Amino acid sequence: MPAGAPVSRRAVLTGAVVLVGAGALGAAGVATGVVPGSAGIRRRLGLDGPDGEVPDVVAGTVTTRSVESAARGARVSLATMSPAGVGAAGLPVLLALHGRGANAQTLVDLGLPEFLTAAVQAGAAPFAIAAVDGGDRYWHRVGSDDPQAMLRDEVPGWLGDAGFGTVFGALGISMGAFGALLWARLAAKPPAAVIALSPALFRSWGDAKVRDVFVDQADWTASEPLRHLDAIDGSTLGVWCGTEDPFVAAARELAAGTGAAAAHFDPGAHTEGYWRRVLPDALAFAAAAVPRA
């Protein structure tokens, strides 16, 4: 409309209707937990919930070393974390599997050493955490690079050489949750705990194909946890996923299809802030599964 042109009564009424409708849509969205618009808008509305913070405690002992992985055909970093005031000797170990574009150091930087110490100080049974570089191929074998063989056949030996006890479970974040669920299914002995934080799972081949990490549909089908729900022990599974996470529908399917022992879907997105918020509960879940001497 040209500047200075008269505004008709109809235009005013139409605009009012549009504004009222938009307001009603927004109110309905807040009430139902589904708000239209970008992730930034939803975050400003507070639907992501508060960010978690790294506990203000002594980190404990963190050791990072470079080891040669025959299974992956490369040198990888192995980071081990034990709680402050607790010796590493014989401590049972929880594997920590990183997400895509990350590595073992990423999980140290996320605050896992501090969260571990805080958990033990709060009364959790002591255990250690081990993180290792797994690449970006969803922790499944592609060609001669086999992260699962590394986890199964090499990591326990590396940990034993460092004085740690046996691996009792795994915690995975995003792509790492895909890897943790795959590891649990392939393990010779069922793990005592599997923890999936914001699990990056795919409900269809179309969703998986765009990631360009699977050789073909058969490769994805053989690896995808949602295609093998009957092989996942729900009694040892904990699932945490934010309601604003793009993978939340897949996470709900995982929890429902396995009868997960713990399933939490609170406001949150696919962010470090969310993971830091839920890590205390996730590590408490792991501690409850620590083998007793």
mmCIF file of N, CA and C in Angstrom, residues 61 82-91 126 164:
data_model
loop_
_atom_site.group_PDB
_atom_site.id
_atom_site.type_symbol
_atom_site.label_atom_id
_atom_site.label_comp_id
_atom_site.label_asym_id
_atom_site.label_seq_id
_atom_site.Cartn_x
_atom_site.Cartn_y
_atom_site.Cartn_z
ATOM 1 N N THR A 61 41.099 -37.852 38.556
ATOM 2 C CA THR A 61 42.236 -38.168 37.688
ATOM 3 C C THR A 61 41.776 -38.406 36.259
ATOM 4 N N SER A 82 38.711 -41.135 36.560
ATOM 5 C CA SER A 82 38.318 -41.746 37.833
ATOM 6 C C SER A 82 37.971 -40.635 38.815
ATOM 7 N N PRO A 83 37.055 -40.894 39.736
ATOM 8 C CA PRO A 83 36.606 -39.841 40.651
ATOM 9 C C PRO A 83 37.691 -39.414 41.636
ATOM 10 N N ALA A 84 37.623 -38.176 42.050
ATOM 11 C CA ALA A 84 38.594 -37.649 43.013
ATOM 12 C C ALA A 84 38.561 -38.470 44.300
ATOM 13 N N GLY A 85 39.759 -38.787 44.790
ATOM 14 C CA GLY A 85 39.856 -39.505 46.055
ATOM 15 C C GLY A 85 39.688 -41.002 45.942
ATOM 16 N N VAL A 86 39.539 -41.512 44.721
ATOM 17 C CA VAL A 86 39.344 -42.954 44.517
ATOM 18 C C VAL A 86 40.421 -43.459 43.563
ATOM 19 N N GLY A 87 41.148 -44.487 43.961
ATOM 20 C CA GLY A 87 42.173 -45.056 43.102
ATOM 21 C C GLY A 87 41.569 -45.789 41.920
ATOM 22 N N ALA A 88 42.315 -45.839 40.824
ATOM 23 C CA ALA A 88 41.810 -46.467 39.606
ATOM 24 C C ALA A 88 41.825 -47.994 39.684
ATOM 25 N N ALA A 89 42.648 -48.546 40.556
ATOM 26 C CA ALA A 89 42.849 -49.988 40.589
ATOM 27 C C ALA A 89 41.537 -50.758 40.757
ATOM 28 N N GLY A 90 41.212 -51.547 39.744
ATOM 29 C CA GLY A 90 40.049 -52.421 39.806
ATOM 30 C C GLY A 90 38.707 -51.746 39.600
ATOM 31 N N LEU A 91 38.671 -50.446 39.382
ATOM 32 C CA LEU A 91 37.385 -49.769 39.221
ATOM 33 C C LEU A 91 36.648 -50.274 37.975
ATOM 34 N N PRO A 126 31.497 -46.061 43.374
ATOM 35 C CA PRO A 126 32.588 -45.562 42.526
ATOM 36 C C PRO A 126 32.745 -46.385 41.243
ATOM 37 N N PHE A 164 42.487 -50.730 35.431
ATOM 38 C CA PHE A 164 41.045 -50.660 35.655
ATOM 39 C C PHE A 164 40.417 -52.053 35.621
#
